[in-house]
Structure formats: structure tokens, C-alpha cells
Short mmCIF file of C-alpha atoms and ligand atoms in Angstrom, two decimals:
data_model
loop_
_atom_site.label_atom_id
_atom_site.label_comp_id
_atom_site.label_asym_id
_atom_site.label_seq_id
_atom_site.Cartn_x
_atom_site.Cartn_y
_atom_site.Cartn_z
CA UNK A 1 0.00 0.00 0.00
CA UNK A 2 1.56 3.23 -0.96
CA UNK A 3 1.20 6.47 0.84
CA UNK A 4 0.61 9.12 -2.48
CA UNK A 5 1.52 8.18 -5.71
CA UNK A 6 1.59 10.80 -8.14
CA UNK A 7 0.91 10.75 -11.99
CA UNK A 8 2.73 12.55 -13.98
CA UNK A 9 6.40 14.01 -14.11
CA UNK A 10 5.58 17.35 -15.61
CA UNK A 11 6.46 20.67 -13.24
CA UNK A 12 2.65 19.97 -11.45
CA UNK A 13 3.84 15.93 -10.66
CA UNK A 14 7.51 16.84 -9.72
CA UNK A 15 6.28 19.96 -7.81
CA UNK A 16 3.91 18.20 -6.06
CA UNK A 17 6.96 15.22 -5.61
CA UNK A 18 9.40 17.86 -3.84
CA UNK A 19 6.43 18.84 -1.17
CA UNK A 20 5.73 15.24 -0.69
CA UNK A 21 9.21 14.18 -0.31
CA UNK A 22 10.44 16.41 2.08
CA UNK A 23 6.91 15.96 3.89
CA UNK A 24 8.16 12.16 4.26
CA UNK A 25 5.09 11.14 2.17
CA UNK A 26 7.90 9.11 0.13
CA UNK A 27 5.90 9.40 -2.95
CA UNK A 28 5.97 7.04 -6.44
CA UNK A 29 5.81 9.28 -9.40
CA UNK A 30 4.26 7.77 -12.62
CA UNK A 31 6.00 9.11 -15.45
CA UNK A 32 4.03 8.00 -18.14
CA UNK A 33 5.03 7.79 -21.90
CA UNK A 34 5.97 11.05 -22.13
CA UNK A 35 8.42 11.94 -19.01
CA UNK A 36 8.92 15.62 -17.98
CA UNK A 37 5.70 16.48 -19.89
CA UNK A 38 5.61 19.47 -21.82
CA UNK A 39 8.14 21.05 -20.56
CA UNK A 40 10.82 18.51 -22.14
CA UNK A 41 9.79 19.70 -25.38
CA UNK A 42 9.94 23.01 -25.51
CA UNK A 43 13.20 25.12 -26.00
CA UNK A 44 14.40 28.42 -23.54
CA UNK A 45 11.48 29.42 -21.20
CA UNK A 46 11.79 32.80 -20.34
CA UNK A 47 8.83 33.28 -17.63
CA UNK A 48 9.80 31.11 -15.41
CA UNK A 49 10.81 33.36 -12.10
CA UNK A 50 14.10 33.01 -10.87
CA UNK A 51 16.24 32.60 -14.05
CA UNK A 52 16.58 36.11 -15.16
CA UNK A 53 18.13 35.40 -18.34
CA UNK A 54 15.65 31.81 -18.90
CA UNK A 55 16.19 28.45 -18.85
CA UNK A 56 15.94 25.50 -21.65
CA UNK A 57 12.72 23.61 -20.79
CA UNK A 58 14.69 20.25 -20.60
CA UNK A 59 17.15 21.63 -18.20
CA UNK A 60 14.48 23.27 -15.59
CA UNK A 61 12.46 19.82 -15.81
CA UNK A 62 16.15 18.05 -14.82
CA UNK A 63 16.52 20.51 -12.06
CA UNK A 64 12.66 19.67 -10.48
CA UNK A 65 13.61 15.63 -11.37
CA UNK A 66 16.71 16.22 -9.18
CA UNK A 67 15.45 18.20 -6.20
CA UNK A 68 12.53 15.74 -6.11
CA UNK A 69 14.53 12.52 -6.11
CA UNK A 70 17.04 14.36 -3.98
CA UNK A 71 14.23 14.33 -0.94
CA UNK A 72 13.27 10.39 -1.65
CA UNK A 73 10.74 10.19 -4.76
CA UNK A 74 10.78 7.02 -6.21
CA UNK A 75 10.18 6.84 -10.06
CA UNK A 76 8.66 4.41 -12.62
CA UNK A 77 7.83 4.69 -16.13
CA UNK A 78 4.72 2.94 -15.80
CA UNK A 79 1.54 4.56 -17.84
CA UNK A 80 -1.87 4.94 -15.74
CA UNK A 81 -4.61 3.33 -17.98
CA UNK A 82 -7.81 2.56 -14.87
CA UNK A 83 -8.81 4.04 -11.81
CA UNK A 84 -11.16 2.84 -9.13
CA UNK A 85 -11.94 5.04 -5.98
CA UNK A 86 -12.74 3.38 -2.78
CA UNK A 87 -13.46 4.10 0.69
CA UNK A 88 -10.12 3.19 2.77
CA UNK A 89 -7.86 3.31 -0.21
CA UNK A 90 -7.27 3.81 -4.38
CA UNK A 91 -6.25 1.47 -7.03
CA UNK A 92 -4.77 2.46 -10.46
CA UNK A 93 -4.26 0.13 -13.09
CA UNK A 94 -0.98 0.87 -14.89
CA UNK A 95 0.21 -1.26 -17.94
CA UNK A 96 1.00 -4.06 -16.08
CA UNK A 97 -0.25 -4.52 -12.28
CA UNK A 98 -2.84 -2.68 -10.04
CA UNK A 99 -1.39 -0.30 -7.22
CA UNK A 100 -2.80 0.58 -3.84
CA UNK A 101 -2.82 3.82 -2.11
CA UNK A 102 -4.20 6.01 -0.04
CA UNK A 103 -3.87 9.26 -1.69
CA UNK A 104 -3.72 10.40 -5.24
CA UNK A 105 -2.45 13.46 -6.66
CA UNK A 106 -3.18 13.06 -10.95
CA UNK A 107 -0.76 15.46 -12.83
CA UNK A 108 -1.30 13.99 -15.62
CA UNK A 109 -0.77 16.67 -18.08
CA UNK A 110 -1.78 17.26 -21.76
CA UNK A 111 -1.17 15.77 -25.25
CA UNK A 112 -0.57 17.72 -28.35
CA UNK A 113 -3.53 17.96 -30.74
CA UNK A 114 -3.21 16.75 -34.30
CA UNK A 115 -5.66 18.50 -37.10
CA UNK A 116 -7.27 14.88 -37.70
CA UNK A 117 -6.32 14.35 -41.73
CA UNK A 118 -6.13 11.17 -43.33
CA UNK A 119 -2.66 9.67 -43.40
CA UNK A 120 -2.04 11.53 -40.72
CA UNK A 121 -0.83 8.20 -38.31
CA UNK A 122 1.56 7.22 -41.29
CA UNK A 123 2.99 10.63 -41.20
CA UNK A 124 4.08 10.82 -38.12
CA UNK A 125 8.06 10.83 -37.80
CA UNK A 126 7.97 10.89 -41.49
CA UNK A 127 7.81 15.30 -42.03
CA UNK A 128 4.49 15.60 -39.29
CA UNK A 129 5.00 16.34 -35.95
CA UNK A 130 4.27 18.52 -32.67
CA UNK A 131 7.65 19.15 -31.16
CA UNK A 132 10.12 21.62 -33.02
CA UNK A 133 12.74 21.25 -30.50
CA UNK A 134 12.85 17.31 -31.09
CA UNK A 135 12.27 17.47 -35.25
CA UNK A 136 13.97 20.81 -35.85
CA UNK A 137 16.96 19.80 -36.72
CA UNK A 138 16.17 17.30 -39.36
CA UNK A 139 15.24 20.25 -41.61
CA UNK A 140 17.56 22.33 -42.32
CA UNK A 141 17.93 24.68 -45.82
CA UNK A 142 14.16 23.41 -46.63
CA UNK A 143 10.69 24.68 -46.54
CA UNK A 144 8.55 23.99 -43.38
CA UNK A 145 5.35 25.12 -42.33
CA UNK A 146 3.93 25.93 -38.75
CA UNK A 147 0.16 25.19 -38.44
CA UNK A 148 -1.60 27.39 -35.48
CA UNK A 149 -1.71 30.85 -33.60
CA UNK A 150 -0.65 30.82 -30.13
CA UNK A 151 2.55 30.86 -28.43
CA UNK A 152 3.47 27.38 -29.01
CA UNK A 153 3.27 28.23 -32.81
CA UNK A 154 5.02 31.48 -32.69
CA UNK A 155 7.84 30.19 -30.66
CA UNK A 156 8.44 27.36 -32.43
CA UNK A 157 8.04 29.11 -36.00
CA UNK A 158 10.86 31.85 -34.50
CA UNK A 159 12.77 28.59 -33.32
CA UNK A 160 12.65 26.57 -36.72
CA UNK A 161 14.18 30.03 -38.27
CA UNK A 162 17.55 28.27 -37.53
CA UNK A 163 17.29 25.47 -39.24
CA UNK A 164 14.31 25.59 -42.14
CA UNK A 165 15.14 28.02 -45.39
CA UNK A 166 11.76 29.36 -45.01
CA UNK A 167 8.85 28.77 -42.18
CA UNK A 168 4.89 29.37 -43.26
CA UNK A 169 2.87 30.17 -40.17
CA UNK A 170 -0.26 28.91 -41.10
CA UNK A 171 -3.49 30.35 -38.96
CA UNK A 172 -6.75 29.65 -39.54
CA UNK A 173 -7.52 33.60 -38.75
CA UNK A 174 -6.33 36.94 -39.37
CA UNK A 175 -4.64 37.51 -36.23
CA UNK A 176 -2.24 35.66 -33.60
CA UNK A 177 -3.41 34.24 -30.24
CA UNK A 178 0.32 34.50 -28.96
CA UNK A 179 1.25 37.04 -26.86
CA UNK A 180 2.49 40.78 -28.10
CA UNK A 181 6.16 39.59 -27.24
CA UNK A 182 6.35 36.72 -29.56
CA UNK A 183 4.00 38.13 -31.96
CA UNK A 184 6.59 40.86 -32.09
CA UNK A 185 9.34 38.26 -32.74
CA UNK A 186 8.27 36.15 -35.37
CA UNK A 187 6.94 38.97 -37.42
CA UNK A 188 10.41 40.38 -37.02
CA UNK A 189 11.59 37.29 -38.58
CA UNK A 190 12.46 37.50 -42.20
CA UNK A 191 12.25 33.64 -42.30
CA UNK A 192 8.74 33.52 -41.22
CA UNK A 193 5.85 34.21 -43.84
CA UNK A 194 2.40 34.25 -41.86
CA UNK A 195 -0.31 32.67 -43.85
CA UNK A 196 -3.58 34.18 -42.95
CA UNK A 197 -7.35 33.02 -42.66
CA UNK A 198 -5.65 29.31 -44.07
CA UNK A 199 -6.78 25.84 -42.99
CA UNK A 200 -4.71 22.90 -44.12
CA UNK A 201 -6.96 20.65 -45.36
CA UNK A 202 -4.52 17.35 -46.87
CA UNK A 203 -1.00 16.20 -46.12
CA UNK A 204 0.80 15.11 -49.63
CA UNK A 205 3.22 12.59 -49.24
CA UNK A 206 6.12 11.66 -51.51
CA UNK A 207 6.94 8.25 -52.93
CA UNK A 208 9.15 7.28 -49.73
CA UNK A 209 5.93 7.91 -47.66
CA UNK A 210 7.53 11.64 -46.18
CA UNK A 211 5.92 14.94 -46.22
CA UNK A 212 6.28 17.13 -49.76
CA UNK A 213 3.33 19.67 -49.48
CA UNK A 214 0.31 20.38 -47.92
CA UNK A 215 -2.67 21.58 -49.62
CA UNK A 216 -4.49 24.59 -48.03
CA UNK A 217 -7.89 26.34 -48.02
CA UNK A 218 -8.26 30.26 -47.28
CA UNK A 219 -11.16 29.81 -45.61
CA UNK A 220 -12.83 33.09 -46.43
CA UNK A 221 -11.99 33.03 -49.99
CA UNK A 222 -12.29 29.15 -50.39
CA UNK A 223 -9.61 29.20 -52.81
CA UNK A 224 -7.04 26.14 -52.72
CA UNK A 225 -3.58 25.89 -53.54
CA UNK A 226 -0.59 23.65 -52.71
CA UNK A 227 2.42 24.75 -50.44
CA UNK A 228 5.65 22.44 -50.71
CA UNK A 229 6.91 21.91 -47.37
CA UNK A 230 9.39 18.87 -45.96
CA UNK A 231 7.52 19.23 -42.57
CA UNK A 232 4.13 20.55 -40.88
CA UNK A 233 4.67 20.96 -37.27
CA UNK A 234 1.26 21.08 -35.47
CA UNK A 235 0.99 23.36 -32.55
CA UNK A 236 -2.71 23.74 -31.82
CA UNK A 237 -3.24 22.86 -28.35
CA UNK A 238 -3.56 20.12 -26.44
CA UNK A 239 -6.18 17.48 -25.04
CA UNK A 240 -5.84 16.82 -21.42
CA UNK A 241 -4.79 13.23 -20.56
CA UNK A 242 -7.91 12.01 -18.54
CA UNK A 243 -8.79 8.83 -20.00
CA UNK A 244 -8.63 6.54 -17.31
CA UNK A 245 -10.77 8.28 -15.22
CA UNK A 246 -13.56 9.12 -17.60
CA UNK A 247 -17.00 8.47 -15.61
CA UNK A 248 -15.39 7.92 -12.24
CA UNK A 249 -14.08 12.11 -11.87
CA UNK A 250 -15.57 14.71 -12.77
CA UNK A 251 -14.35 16.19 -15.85
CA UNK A 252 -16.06 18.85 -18.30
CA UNK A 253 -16.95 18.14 -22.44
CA UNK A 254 -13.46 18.30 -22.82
CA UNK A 255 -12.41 16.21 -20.28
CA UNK A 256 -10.18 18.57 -18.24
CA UNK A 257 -10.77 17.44 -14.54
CA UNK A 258 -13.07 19.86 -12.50
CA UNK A 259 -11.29 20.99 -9.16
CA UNK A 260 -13.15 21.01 -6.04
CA UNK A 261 -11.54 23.44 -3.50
CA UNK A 262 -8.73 24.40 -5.51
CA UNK A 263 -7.15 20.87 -6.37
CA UNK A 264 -9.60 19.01 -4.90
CA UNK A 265 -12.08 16.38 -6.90
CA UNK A 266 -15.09 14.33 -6.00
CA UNK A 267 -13.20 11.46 -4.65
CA UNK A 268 -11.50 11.43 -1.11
CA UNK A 269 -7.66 11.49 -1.05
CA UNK A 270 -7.71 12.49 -5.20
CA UNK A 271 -6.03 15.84 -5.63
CA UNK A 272 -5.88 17.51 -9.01
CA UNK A 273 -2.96 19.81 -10.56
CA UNK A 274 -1.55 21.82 -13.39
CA UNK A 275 -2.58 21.62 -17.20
CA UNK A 276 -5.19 18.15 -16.79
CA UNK A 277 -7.54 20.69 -14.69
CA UNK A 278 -6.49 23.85 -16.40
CA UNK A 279 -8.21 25.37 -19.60
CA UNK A 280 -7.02 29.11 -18.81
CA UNK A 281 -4.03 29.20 -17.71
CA UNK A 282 -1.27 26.29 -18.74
CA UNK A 283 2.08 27.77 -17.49
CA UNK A 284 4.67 26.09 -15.63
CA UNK A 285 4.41 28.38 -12.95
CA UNK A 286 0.57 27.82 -12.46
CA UNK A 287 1.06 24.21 -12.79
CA UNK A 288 3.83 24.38 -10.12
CA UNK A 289 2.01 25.91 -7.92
CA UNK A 290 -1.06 23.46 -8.42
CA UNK A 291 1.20 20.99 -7.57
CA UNK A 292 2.53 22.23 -4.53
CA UNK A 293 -0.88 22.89 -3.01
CA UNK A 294 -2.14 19.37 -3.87
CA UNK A 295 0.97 17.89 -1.88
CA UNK A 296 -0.03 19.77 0.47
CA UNK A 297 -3.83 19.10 0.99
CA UNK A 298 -2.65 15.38 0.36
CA UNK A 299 -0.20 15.43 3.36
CA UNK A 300 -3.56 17.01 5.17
CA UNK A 301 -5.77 14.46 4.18
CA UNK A 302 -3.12 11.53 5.19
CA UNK A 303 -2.39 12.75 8.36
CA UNK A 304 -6.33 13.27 9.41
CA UNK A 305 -6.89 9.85 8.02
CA UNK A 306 -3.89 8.66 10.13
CA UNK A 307 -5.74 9.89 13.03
P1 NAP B 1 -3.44 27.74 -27.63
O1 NAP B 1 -3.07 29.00 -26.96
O2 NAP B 1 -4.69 27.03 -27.26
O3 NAP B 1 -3.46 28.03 -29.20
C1 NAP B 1 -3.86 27.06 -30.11
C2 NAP B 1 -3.86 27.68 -31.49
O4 NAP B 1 -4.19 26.69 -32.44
C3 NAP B 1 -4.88 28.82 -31.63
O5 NAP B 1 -4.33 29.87 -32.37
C4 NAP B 1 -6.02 28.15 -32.37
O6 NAP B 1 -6.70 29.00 -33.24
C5 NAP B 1 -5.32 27.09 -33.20
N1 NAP B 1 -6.15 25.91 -33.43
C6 NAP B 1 -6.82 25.17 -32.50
N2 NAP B 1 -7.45 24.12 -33.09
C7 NAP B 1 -7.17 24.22 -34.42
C8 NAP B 1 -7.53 23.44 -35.54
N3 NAP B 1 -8.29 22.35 -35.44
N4 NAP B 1 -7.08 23.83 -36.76
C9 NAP B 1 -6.29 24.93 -36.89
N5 NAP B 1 -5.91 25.71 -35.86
C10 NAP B 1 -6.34 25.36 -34.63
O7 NAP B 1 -2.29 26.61 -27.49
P2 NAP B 1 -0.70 26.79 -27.33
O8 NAP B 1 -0.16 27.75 -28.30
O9 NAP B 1 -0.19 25.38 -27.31
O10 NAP B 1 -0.53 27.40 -25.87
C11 NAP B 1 -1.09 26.73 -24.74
C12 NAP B 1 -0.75 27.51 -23.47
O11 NAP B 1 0.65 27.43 -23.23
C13 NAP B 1 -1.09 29.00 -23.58
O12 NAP B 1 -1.61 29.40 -22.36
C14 NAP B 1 0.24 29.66 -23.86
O13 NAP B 1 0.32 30.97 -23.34
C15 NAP B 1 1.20 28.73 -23.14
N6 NAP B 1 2.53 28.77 -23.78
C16 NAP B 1 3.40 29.73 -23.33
C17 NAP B 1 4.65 29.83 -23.90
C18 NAP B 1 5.58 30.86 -23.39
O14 NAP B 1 5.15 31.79 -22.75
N7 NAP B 1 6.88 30.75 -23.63
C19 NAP B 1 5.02 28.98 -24.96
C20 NAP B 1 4.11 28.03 -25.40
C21 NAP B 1 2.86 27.94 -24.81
P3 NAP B 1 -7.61 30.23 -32.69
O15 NAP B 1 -6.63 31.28 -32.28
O16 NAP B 1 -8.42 30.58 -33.89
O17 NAP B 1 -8.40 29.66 -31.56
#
């Protein structure tokens, strides 16, 4: 029987890991498939407080993975795929064996969206993908394309600059979601030609099965054309991992968990944090600090149980 175990290794899991650990909860931290979450993906962070002059995403998520472990987390890769709440105690199913414990904090995080095309599965790894700082490299002196508005697509269109000969922004509106200070950026990038009011509507594949060109619709126009491009990186959000606990918490139509006091949920000894229960917000920071109260409401819980 374990005390808390804790899904997720993103900054809300590891947060909530550091609280727990030095709280002598000596929490197991799921990592799931994708360890470090989101944060292993991306490239310098820059809003992070604390590191004046930023910090590469990898490297922060390393630094939380340290201090955690440092104070007595335990880790395993294992993926959470069924929950069942009970009165005295919880059991997840992960790939391979059911766990016991007695608290819960689900950090599960968020996976990047895809726009849903056929061959899209094929295409994966072979010029389609969601992370620039993993695939960037692979193109370099060729045409790529960037498909979204937000800051995940501006900062990774400003990021392929160093690699691709050209980078399309592709937005299916007239204006960025980003913020002003990477708005400001990637329009101040020669490199980066924004292409406005623009859905992509088919992925063209070559005769080795990888990405030459994309066909797009202007969507107030309707007028089609075909853009050659050796990748489409997809940054247009993400859906929050939840699965396994569909019809046992309670989660809205789009399956982020609903917090109950903060990082609560309807079941006893569950606690809630960072981008799986947040629509608004999704910064590290937030999700750290989601974290670290949901350690702590979980080290209330135990020790009022332990009563
Ligand atoms: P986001 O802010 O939700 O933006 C998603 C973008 O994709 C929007 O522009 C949206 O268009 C577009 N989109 C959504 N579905 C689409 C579809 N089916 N087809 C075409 N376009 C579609 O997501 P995000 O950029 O990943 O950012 C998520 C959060 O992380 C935000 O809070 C952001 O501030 C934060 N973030 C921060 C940083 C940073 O500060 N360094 C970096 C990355 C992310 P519409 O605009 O028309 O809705």
C-alpha cells in the first residue's frame, strides 16, 4: 500500500513530488510515456521566475527531477490506464499490475492535438510532428510550415528560423493568439511568412511515404492551392490526458478534470494539478504551484486519516 503516488512528471507531478518528499510522504511518481511532460519539449522558457536570463525547458524539468529525487521520490515509467476510488484506499491500473494507495495526486498533463487528416498516423516521424525542439533539426535549408496561432506556434516558428530556409505560419484567422512579445518576434523574422485566414486541409506525401506539401484552403476566400513543405509541425493545443478516469471524476466536455476546493475532486484522497484541470491558464508556474498545493492538501488528508 503506498502512501501518495503521483501521476505525472511534468512541473505539477515533480512539484507536487518535492512537497511530498520532504513531507516524508515518500511518494511514487508515474511518469508516463511522455516523461517531464511538456516542458521537455519546448526550448528556452523565459517566464519562469528566478532565471533572469531563462532556462531550456529540458534543463528546468532536470533541475525539479533532481530536487525531487534528492528528498526520496521514487520513479517508474509505468503509464496509468484505470482508476477505481474506494473508501479506505485507491487502485490504479498501470500497464502491467494494479497499485494501492491512499492518496492520489493526478498530474497527468496534456497531449498535443493533431488536425485529424487522413494519413495523418503514417505521417508521423515521417515530415508531421508537434515538437520543433525534437524534429527541428532534421530540416535544415528546406521549406517547413507551422500550423496554429498561439505561443506554441510562434515560438516554435521563431525557433525553426535556424534550421528551415523558409517557415509558413499557417493560422486559420487573421490575427495571432500569442502574446504581443512573440508576436513581435516572429513577425520580425524575415524567415517567417504568416499565412492568414488558411486551414490545411490534406498532407501530400512523396513516394518514400515523407511529407512534400500540404494543400491549403483560405477559408474566407475558399480558394485552394498547394504549399511544398518537408515538414508541418502542429501546434494547436492540447487534449488533457484524462482517460482513465472518464465516468469515475468529474471532468467537463473536454475532459479537463473539474477541481473542487482548488485541487480538490469528488473522490476522497484524489487531488488535481496543473494543465489536466487547467483550460485558462497552462504555465509552468501555475502548474507548479497546483502541484505544490495538492501535496499539500494530500499530506492534510493523510495525516487526518492517520488519526
Ligand atoms: P493555444 O493558446 O490554445 O493556441 C492554439 C492555437 O491553435 C490557436 O491559435 C487556435 O486558433 C489554433 N487551433 C486550435 N485548433 C485548431 C484546428 N483544429 N485547426 C487549426 N488551428 C487550430 O495553445 P498553445 O499555443 O499550445 O498554448 C497553450 C498555453 O501554453 C497557452 O496558455 C500559452 O500561453 C502557453 N505557452 C506559453 C509559452 C511561453 O510563454 N513561452 C510557450 C508556449 C505555450 P484560434 O486562435 O483561432 O483559436
Amino acid at each position: 500500500m503506498e502512501k501518495l503516488i503521483i501521476v505525472g512528471s511534468g512541473c505539477a507531478g515533480l512539484t507536487a513530488a518535492i512537497y511530498a518528499a520532504r513531507a516524508n510522504l515518500n511518494p511514487l511518481v508515474l511518469e508516463g510515456r511522455q516523461p517531464g511532460g511538456q516542458l521537455s519539449t519546448t526550448t528556452l522558457v523565459e517566464n519562469y521566475p528566478g532565471f533572469p536570463d531563462g532556462i531550456d525547458g529540458p534543463e528546468l524539468i532536470l533541475n525539479m527531477h533532481r530536487q525531487a529525487e534528492k528528498f526520496g521520490t521514487r520513479f517508474s515509467y509505468a503509464q496509468v490506464t484505470d482508476f477505481e476510488p474506494g473508501d479506505k484506499h485507491i487502485r490504479i491500473k498501470t500497464d502491467d499490475e494494479w497499485l494501492e494507495t491512499r492518496s492520489l495526486i493526478i498530474a497527468s498533463g496534456a497531449t498535443a492535438r493533431f488536425l485529424g487528416l487522413d494519413n495523418e498516423e503514417e505521417l508521423v516521424g515521417h515530415g508531421l510532428t508537434s515538437c520543433a525542439t525534437c524534429d527541428g533539426a532534421f530540416y535544415k535549408n528546406v521549406p517547413v510550415c507551422v500550423v496554429g496561432g498561439g505561443d506554441s506556434a510562434a515560438e516554435e516558428a521563431t525557433f525553426l528560423t535556424r534550421f528551415a530556409s523558409k517557415v509558413y505560419l499557417i493560422h486559420r484567422r487573421d490575427q495571432l493568439r500569442a502574446s504581443k512579445i512573440m508576436q513581435d518576434r516572429v513577425f520580425a523574422n524575415k524567415k517567417v511568412e504568416p499565412i492568414w485566414d488558411t486551414m490545411v486541409t490534406k498532407y501530400i506525401a512523396d513516394e518514400k511515404g515523407e511529407m512534400r506539401a500540404v494543400r491549403l484552403r483560405n477559408v474566407k476566400t475558399n480558394e485552394e492551392r498547394e504549399l511544398e513543405v518537408a515538414c508541418v509541425f502542429v501546434a494547436i493545443g492540447h487534449d488533457p490526458n484524462t482517460k482513465a478516469y472518464r465516468g469515475k471524476l468529474d471532468m467537463d466536455s473536454e475532459g479537463y478534470l473539474i477541481p473542487k476546493n482548488s485541487v480538490g475532486s469528488n473522490v476522497r484522497g484524489v487531488f488535481i494539478a496543473g494543465d489536466v484541470a487547467d483550460r485558462v491558464y497552462k504555465q509552468a508556474v501555475t502548474a507548479a504551484g497546483m502541484g505544490c498545493a495538492a501535496a499539500l492538501q494530500a499530506e492534510k488528508y493523510l495525516s487526518g486519516a492517520e488519526r
